[in-house]
Amino acid sequence: MPSPAQAVVGDAVANGSHTFTAKLDIGEGDSQRSCTGSLVDAQWILTASSCFAAAGQPSFPVPNGAPALKTTATIGRTDLTDTAGKVVEVTELVSRTDRDLVMAKLAQPVVGIAPVPLADSAPVAGESLRALGYGRTATSWVPDRLHGGSVAVSATGATTVAVTRDGGAICKGDAGGPALREQDGKVLLAAVHSASWQAGCFGSDETRGDAVETRTDDIVDWVTQVRGLPKDPRVASGDFNGDGKEDIAAFYNNGAGPDGKNRSSLFAFYSDGTGFAEPKRVWASTGSFNGAAAKLTSGDYNGDGKDDLSVLYNSGQAADGKHVTTVFTYTSNGTGFAAPKQTWASSGSFDWSKSKPVSGDYNGDGKDDLAVLYNGGQANDGKHVSLAFTFTSTGSDFNNPTTAWTSSGSFDWSKSKPVSGDYNGDGKDDLAVLYNGGQANDGKHVSLAFTFTSGGSDFNNPTTAWTSTGSFNWEKSKPVSGDFGGDGKDDLAVLYDSGQTSDGKRVSTLFAFTSNGTGFAAPKQTWASTGSFNWDVSLPTSGDYNKDGKDDLGVLYEGSTTADGRRLDSLFTFTSTATGTKAPVLHWSGSVV
């Protein structure tokens, strides 16, 4: 049988060409091995699954999820002794089940390097393909640059392509390298190296020049799906159909499509009082809309009794260097949402990356407004400056922001998690911030809750509504706001990461901070997980899902990945009893694609 084929005998590739080719280093120390791959998306590499197969295990499929061994990808570096390109860690694998292929996700997108497009027709007998790889050549055991050579197609099967030497040879060193077709002035990925007899390779006396490539032309849809899988969702609650029961919305980032446009989608989980219907896709972008540049919030912005959604969007920088931020609103029509409408755009510089948006009726006029906690940098004396801006709703759009509060002492935006609610029951929503107070001398973590009560046109200076006494770690806290006791005053709840048990189970805890009108009572533990419940993949939100007058907690839980790469999510609710919380109920588990 041929050995795993992982490199190319041929000519050195010119510097700066075929920069989409990636060198993969898998494992560390004496057990490290190398492979080659192709950048097919800013954050995904297509390569051979056999690169990641454990000794004695089949070449495919390999387990989905994080690679078993630490893996790094060097992309855009034709000469490995150079410093060009990027070196990025691989964080996730999505394997094909029918052939020697895997998609490897990078920890960060690679910018400035164009991915290689996939061919849409199979290689045919007699066709010449150009094979690339970083592995062994005819004269070098471990070369330090990318090489390329020609191979001839002899036959095409359902999932594989048989090739023979045609000036190049595929050798040990880097499986998963690309076999390229030149067509109409473009370079297309036609196949991926899978196995070879190693003829012509350094240290080999084999004379058989045959090799096997894995077809990629018929898996274009799969690659598109994997690289555009819903990811990084944002969640918000609201009564989107006006039936008195609050629902849950999830805004997903679907990555870049084959045309390079960023894609996003919006799903709604409608409550029937006892559970939720399966998610309904209520919007999908047609033009480019980048989910990674969107911060979601919800409110009834036109006062029609149905909650809407707004997205604070990063529109980049203008030619003069000013940061451009935009607000898009998705108005509910009762059964879905209208296409997003631009309801505000910055004129001066407004930096999205320094903005944390929330929604509430801050002036008590029956229409929800936007508020943004903003990072104002540092003053000359080193004090951190934070500001609160309010964007009052006109019913059809938002007025330009007014400065509703500016810190006088040091107030660090990066240590602030804002939420919104009517904490004193006066009919106007206020701002609350869970704040990181650092560590005390005894090592205990200090957290604080500040409330900024609304005066109708601005926010009063913050009052300290709670300070932790025992250790309470801000970094392990996800706050939400709601009237969990049903007394007309909104409270705080925090989903808290309580670590792991000795058997490896993840422990999450729910704390309630009940409002007394002027501050918050000390947190009361209302739930602690018994089975494993992973805080890291939990996205909390709150609303009155059963119409009993008390707000409940909802959690969109990021689950595992299916064999074909689809993401599995789950929706849980924790029903409030006014004095505590019932155990979570699973309402839905599945994939939105």
Coordinates of C-alpha atoms in Angstrom, one line a residue, residues 97-462:
T97 CA -16.6 10.9 6.9
D98 CA -16.2 9.6 3.3
R99 CA -12.6 10.7 2.3
D100 CA -9.2 11.8 3.6
L101 CA -10.1 15.4 4.2
V102 CA -10.4 17.7 7.2
M103 CA -11.2 21.4 7.7
A104 CA -8.9 23.0 10.3
K105 CA -10.0 26.2 12.0
L106 CA -7.5 28.9 12.9
A107 CA -7.6 30.7 16.2
Q108 CA -7.8 34.1 14.3
P109 CA -8.6 35.0 10.7
V110 CA -5.6 35.6 8.5
V111 CA -5.9 38.9 6.7
G112 CA -3.9 40.0 3.6
I113 CA -3.6 36.5 2.1
A114 CA -6.1 35.4 -0.5
P115 CA -7.7 31.9 0.0
V116 CA -7.5 29.5 -3.0
P117 CA -10.9 28.9 -4.7
L118 CA -12.0 25.3 -5.2
A119 CA -12.4 23.8 -8.7
D120 CA -16.0 22.8 -9.6
S121 CA -15.2 19.9 -11.9
A122 CA -13.3 16.7 -11.4
P123 CA -9.8 16.2 -12.8
V124 CA -9.8 14.1 -16.0
A125 CA -7.4 11.5 -17.3
G126 CA -4.4 13.1 -19.0
E127 CA -4.8 16.4 -17.2
S128 CA -1.7 17.9 -15.6
L129 CA -1.9 19.3 -12.1
R130 CA 0.7 21.2 -10.2
A131 CA 1.4 19.7 -6.8
L132 CA 2.8 21.7 -3.9
G133 CA 4.3 20.7 -0.5
Y134 CA 6.8 21.6 2.2
G135 CA 8.1 18.1 2.7
R136 CA 11.0 15.9 1.6
T137 CA 12.6 16.6 -1.8
A138 CA 15.0 14.5 -4.0
T139 CA 18.0 16.0 -2.2
S140 CA 16.8 17.2 1.2
W141 CA 15.3 15.4 4.2
V142 CA 13.7 18.6 5.7
P143 CA 13.6 21.4 3.2
D144 CA 13.0 25.0 4.3
R145 CA 10.8 26.1 1.5
L146 CA 7.8 25.3 -0.6
H147 CA 8.3 23.1 -3.7
G148 CA 6.1 22.4 -6.6
G149 CA 6.0 19.9 -9.5
S150 CA 3.7 18.4 -12.1
V151 CA 1.7 15.2 -11.8
A152 CA -0.5 13.6 -14.5
V153 CA -4.0 12.4 -13.8
S154 CA -4.5 8.7 -14.8
A155 CA -8.0 8.0 -13.4
T156 CA -10.7 9.6 -11.3
G157 CA -12.9 7.8 -8.8
A158 CA -15.8 8.7 -6.6
T159 CA -13.7 10.4 -4.0
T160 CA -10.1 10.0 -5.2
V161 CA -7.8 10.9 -8.1
A162 CA -5.0 8.6 -9.2
V163 CA -1.9 10.4 -10.5
T164 CA 1.6 9.5 -11.7
R165 CA 4.9 11.4 -11.8
D166 CA 5.2 14.0 -14.6
G167 CA 8.3 15.9 -13.5
G168 CA 7.2 16.0 -9.8
A169 CA 6.8 13.4 -7.1
I170 CA 4.8 13.4 -3.9
C171 CA 7.0 12.4 -0.9
K172 CA 6.8 11.9 2.9
G173 CA 6.8 15.1 4.9
D174 CA 3.6 17.0 4.3
A175 CA 0.2 15.3 3.6
G176 CA -2.7 17.5 2.6
G177 CA -0.9 19.7 0.1
P178 CA -2.7 21.1 -2.8
A179 CA -3.0 19.8 -6.4
L180 CA -3.8 22.8 -8.5
R181 CA -5.4 23.4 -11.8
E182 CA -4.8 26.5 -13.9
Q183 CA -7.9 27.6 -15.6
D184 CA -8.7 30.9 -17.4
G185 CA -5.8 32.6 -15.7
K186 CA -6.9 31.4 -12.2
V187 CA -5.4 28.8 -9.9
L188 CA -8.0 26.4 -8.5
L189 CA -7.7 23.7 -5.8
A190 CA -8.6 20.4 -7.6
A191 CA -7.4 17.8 -5.1
V192 CA -5.4 17.2 -1.9
H193 CA -2.4 14.8 -1.5
S194 CA -3.4 11.6 0.3
A195 CA -1.0 8.7 -0.3
S196 CA 2.2 8.0 -2.4
W197 CA 4.8 5.3 -3.1
Q198 CA 7.5 7.9 -2.6
A199 CA 9.4 7.3 -5.9
G200 CA 12.1 9.9 -6.5
C201 CA 12.1 11.1 -2.9
F202 CA 15.2 11.5 -0.7
G203 CA 16.1 8.2 1.0
S204 CA 13.7 6.1 -1.1
D205 CA 14.6 3.4 -3.6
E206 CA 11.0 2.9 -4.7
T207 CA 10.4 3.0 -8.4
R208 CA 6.6 3.1 -8.5
G209 CA 5.6 6.7 -9.2
D210 CA 1.9 6.4 -8.5
A211 CA 0.1 8.5 -5.9
V212 CA -3.5 9.1 -4.7
E213 CA -5.2 12.5 -4.4
T214 CA -8.5 13.3 -2.6
R215 CA -11.1 15.0 -4.7
T216 CA -12.2 18.5 -3.6
D217 CA -14.4 19.5 -6.6
D218 CA -17.5 17.8 -5.3
I219 CA -17.3 19.1 -1.7
V220 CA -17.6 22.8 -2.5
D221 CA -21.0 23.0 -0.7
W222 CA -19.5 21.2 2.4
V223 CA -16.6 23.6 2.6
T224 CA -18.9 26.6 2.2
Q225 CA -21.1 25.2 5.0
V226 CA -18.2 24.5 7.4
R227 CA -16.6 27.9 6.9
G228 CA -19.9 29.6 7.2
L229 CA -21.3 27.6 10.1
P230 CA -23.3 29.7 12.6
K231 CA -20.9 30.8 15.2
D232 CA -20.4 33.5 17.9
P233 CA -24.2 34.0 18.5
R234 CA -25.6 37.0 20.4
V235 CA -28.8 36.6 22.3
A236 CA -31.6 38.9 23.5
S237 CA -35.1 38.5 24.9
G238 CA -38.3 40.4 24.1
D239 CA -41.9 39.9 23.3
F240 CA -41.5 39.9 19.6
N241 CA -45.0 38.9 18.6
G242 CA -46.9 41.0 21.2
D243 CA -48.6 38.0 23.0
G244 CA -47.4 39.0 26.5
K245 CA -44.9 36.2 26.6
E246 CA -41.2 37.0 26.0
D247 CA -39.3 35.2 23.3
I248 CA -35.6 34.7 22.6
A249 CA -33.6 35.9 19.6
A250 CA -30.2 34.6 18.4
F251 CA -28.0 36.5 16.0
Y252 CA -25.5 34.3 14.3
N253 CA -22.3 35.1 12.4
N254 CA -22.2 32.9 9.3
G255 CA -18.7 33.9 8.1
A256 CA -17.8 34.7 4.5
G257 CA -19.6 33.2 1.5
P258 CA -17.9 32.1 -1.7
D259 CA -18.3 35.6 -3.1
G260 CA -16.4 37.0 -0.1
K261 CA -19.4 38.8 1.4
N262 CA -19.9 38.4 5.2
R263 CA -23.1 36.7 6.1
S264 CA -25.3 36.8 9.2
S265 CA -28.7 35.3 10.2
L266 CA -31.3 35.9 12.8
F267 CA -33.4 33.2 14.5
A268 CA -36.3 33.6 16.9
F269 CA -37.5 31.1 19.5
Y270 CA -41.2 32.0 20.2
S271 CA -42.6 31.1 23.6
D272 CA -45.9 29.3 24.0
G273 CA -45.9 29.8 27.8
T274 CA -44.7 26.3 28.6
G275 CA -41.9 25.9 26.1
F276 CA -40.5 27.3 22.8
A277 CA -41.1 26.5 19.2
E278 CA -38.1 25.4 17.1
P279 CA -36.0 28.3 16.0
K280 CA -37.4 30.2 13.1
R281 CA -35.1 32.0 10.7
V282 CA -36.5 35.5 10.5
W283 CA -33.7 37.1 8.5
A284 CA -30.6 36.3 6.6
S285 CA -28.3 38.9 5.0
T286 CA -28.3 39.3 1.3
G287 CA -25.6 42.0 1.0
S288 CA -22.5 41.8 3.2
F289 CA -23.3 41.9 6.9
N290 CA -20.5 40.9 9.3
G291 CA -21.9 39.1 12.4
A292 CA -18.5 39.7 14.2
A293 CA -19.1 43.4 13.9
A294 CA -22.5 43.4 15.5
K295 CA -23.6 43.9 19.1
L296 CA -27.2 42.9 19.7
T297 CA -29.8 44.5 22.0
S298 CA -33.6 44.5 22.2
G299 CA -36.5 46.9 23.0
D300 CA -39.8 48.3 21.9
Y301 CA -38.4 51.2 20.0
N302 CA -41.6 52.3 18.3
G303 CA -43.9 51.8 21.2
D304 CA -46.3 49.4 19.4
G305 CA -46.2 46.7 22.1
K306 CA -43.9 44.4 20.2
D307 CA -40.2 44.3 20.9
D308 CA -37.7 44.9 18.2
L309 CA -34.0 44.3 17.8
S310 CA -31.1 46.7 17.2
V311 CA -27.5 46.1 16.3
L312 CA -24.7 48.5 17.0
Y313 CA -22.5 47.9 14.0
N314 CA -18.8 48.5 13.3
S315 CA -18.7 50.3 9.9
G316 CA -14.9 50.7 9.9
Q317 CA -13.0 53.9 9.4
A318 CA -13.6 56.9 7.1
A319 CA -10.9 58.2 4.8
D320 CA -10.0 60.8 7.5
G321 CA -9.4 58.1 10.1
K322 CA -12.7 58.7 12.0
H323 CA -14.3 55.6 13.4
V324 CA -17.8 55.0 11.9
T325 CA -20.5 53.2 13.9
T326 CA -24.0 52.5 12.7
V327 CA -27.3 51.4 14.3
F328 CA -29.5 49.0 12.4
T329 CA -33.0 48.2 13.7
Y330 CA -35.0 45.1 12.9
T331 CA -38.7 46.1 13.5
S332 CA -41.0 43.3 14.5
N333 CA -44.1 42.8 12.4
G334 CA -45.5 40.1 14.8
T335 CA -44.5 37.1 12.8
G336 CA -41.0 38.1 11.9
F337 CA -38.8 41.2 11.4
A338 CA -38.5 43.8 8.7
A339 CA -35.1 44.0 6.9
P340 CA -32.6 46.0 9.0
K341 CA -33.0 49.8 8.6
Q342 CA -30.2 52.2 9.4
T343 CA -31.6 54.2 12.3
W344 CA -28.4 56.1 13.2
A345 CA -24.9 56.7 11.8
S346 CA -22.0 58.5 13.5
S347 CA -20.9 61.8 12.0
G348 CA -17.9 62.5 14.3
S349 CA -15.7 59.6 15.3
F350 CA -17.5 56.9 17.4
D351 CA -15.4 53.8 18.1
W352 CA -17.5 50.6 18.1
S353 CA -14.7 48.7 19.8
K354 CA -15.1 51.0 22.8
S355 CA -18.9 50.7 23.0
K356 CA -21.2 48.4 25.1
P357 CA -24.8 48.9 24.2
V358 CA -28.0 48.2 26.2
S359 CA -31.7 49.2 25.8
G360 CA -34.3 50.7 28.0
D361 CA -37.0 53.4 28.3
Y362 CA -34.8 56.0 30.0
N363 CA -37.1 59.0 29.6
G364 CA -40.4 57.1 30.4
D365 CA -42.1 58.0 27.1
G366 CA -43.2 54.4 26.3
K367 CA -40.5 53.9 23.7
D368 CA -37.2 52.1 24.4
D369 CA -34.0 54.0 23.8
L370 CA -30.4 52.9 23.4
A371 CA -27.6 53.6 25.9
V372 CA -23.9 53.0 25.3
L373 CA -21.2 52.7 28.0
Y374 CA -18.2 54.2 26.2
N375 CA -14.5 54.0 26.8
G376 CA -13.1 57.5 27.0
G377 CA -9.5 56.5 27.5
Q378 CA -7.3 57.9 30.2
A379 CA -6.9 61.5 31.5
N380 CA -3.5 63.1 31.9
D381 CA -3.5 62.0 35.6
G382 CA -3.9 58.4 34.6
K383 CA -7.6 58.1 35.6
H384 CA -9.8 56.0 33.4
V385 CA -12.6 57.9 31.8
S386 CA -16.0 56.3 31.0
L387 CA -19.1 57.9 29.5
A388 CA -22.7 56.9 29.1
F389 CA -24.5 58.1 25.9
T390 CA -28.2 57.8 25.3
F391 CA -29.8 57.7 21.9
T392 CA -33.5 58.5 22.4
S393 CA -36.0 56.9 20.1
T394 CA -38.2 59.0 17.9
G395 CA -40.3 56.0 17.0
S396 CA -38.7 55.5 13.6
D397 CA -35.0 56.1 14.3
F398 CA -32.6 57.4 17.0
N399 CA -31.6 60.9 17.9
N400 CA -27.9 61.7 18.0
P401 CA -26.4 60.6 21.3
T402 CA -26.3 62.9 24.3
T403 CA -23.8 62.6 27.1
A404 CA -25.9 61.3 30.0
W405 CA -22.9 60.8 32.3
T406 CA -19.1 61.3 32.5
S407 CA -17.0 59.8 35.2
S408 CA -15.2 62.2 37.5
G409 CA -13.0 59.8 39.4
S410 CA -11.4 56.8 37.7
F411 CA -14.0 54.4 36.2
D412 CA -12.5 51.7 34.0
W413 CA -14.6 50.7 31.0
S414 CA -12.7 47.5 30.5
K415 CA -13.8 46.3 34.0
S416 CA -17.5 47.1 33.4
K417 CA -20.4 44.8 32.4
P418 CA -23.5 47.0 31.9
V419 CA -27.1 45.9 32.0
S420 CA -30.4 47.9 32.1
G421 CA -33.6 47.8 34.1
D422 CA -35.9 49.9 36.3
Y423 CA -34.2 49.2 39.7
N424 CA -36.2 51.8 41.7
G425 CA -39.6 51.1 40.2
D426 CA -40.2 54.7 39.0
G427 CA -41.1 53.8 35.4
K428 CA -37.8 54.9 33.9
D429 CA -35.1 52.4 33.2
D430 CA -31.7 52.8 34.8
L431 CA -28.2 51.6 34.1
A432 CA -26.4 49.1 36.3
V433 CA -22.7 48.0 36.0
L434 CA -21.1 44.9 37.5
Y435 CA -17.6 46.2 38.2
N436 CA -14.2 44.4 38.7
G437 CA -12.8 45.8 41.9
G438 CA -9.6 43.7 41.6
Q439 CA -8.2 41.6 44.5
A440 CA -8.0 42.4 48.2
N441 CA -4.7 41.9 50.2
D442 CA -5.9 38.4 51.2
G443 CA -6.3 37.4 47.5
K444 CA -10.1 37.6 47.5
H445 CA -11.7 38.8 44.3
V446 CA -13.7 42.0 44.8
S447 CA -16.8 42.8 42.6
L448 CA -19.2 45.8 42.9
A449 CA -22.6 46.7 41.5
F450 CA -23.2 50.4 40.6
T451 CA -26.5 51.8 39.6
F452 CA -27.0 55.0 37.5
T453 CA -30.6 56.1 38.1
S454 CA -32.2 57.9 35.3
G455 CA -33.3 61.5 35.7
G456 CA -35.3 61.4 32.5
S457 CA -32.7 63.2 30.4
D458 CA -29.4 61.9 31.9
F459 CA -28.1 59.5 34.5
N460 CA -27.2 60.4 38.1
N461 CA -23.8 59.7 39.3
P462 CA -23.4 56.0 40.2

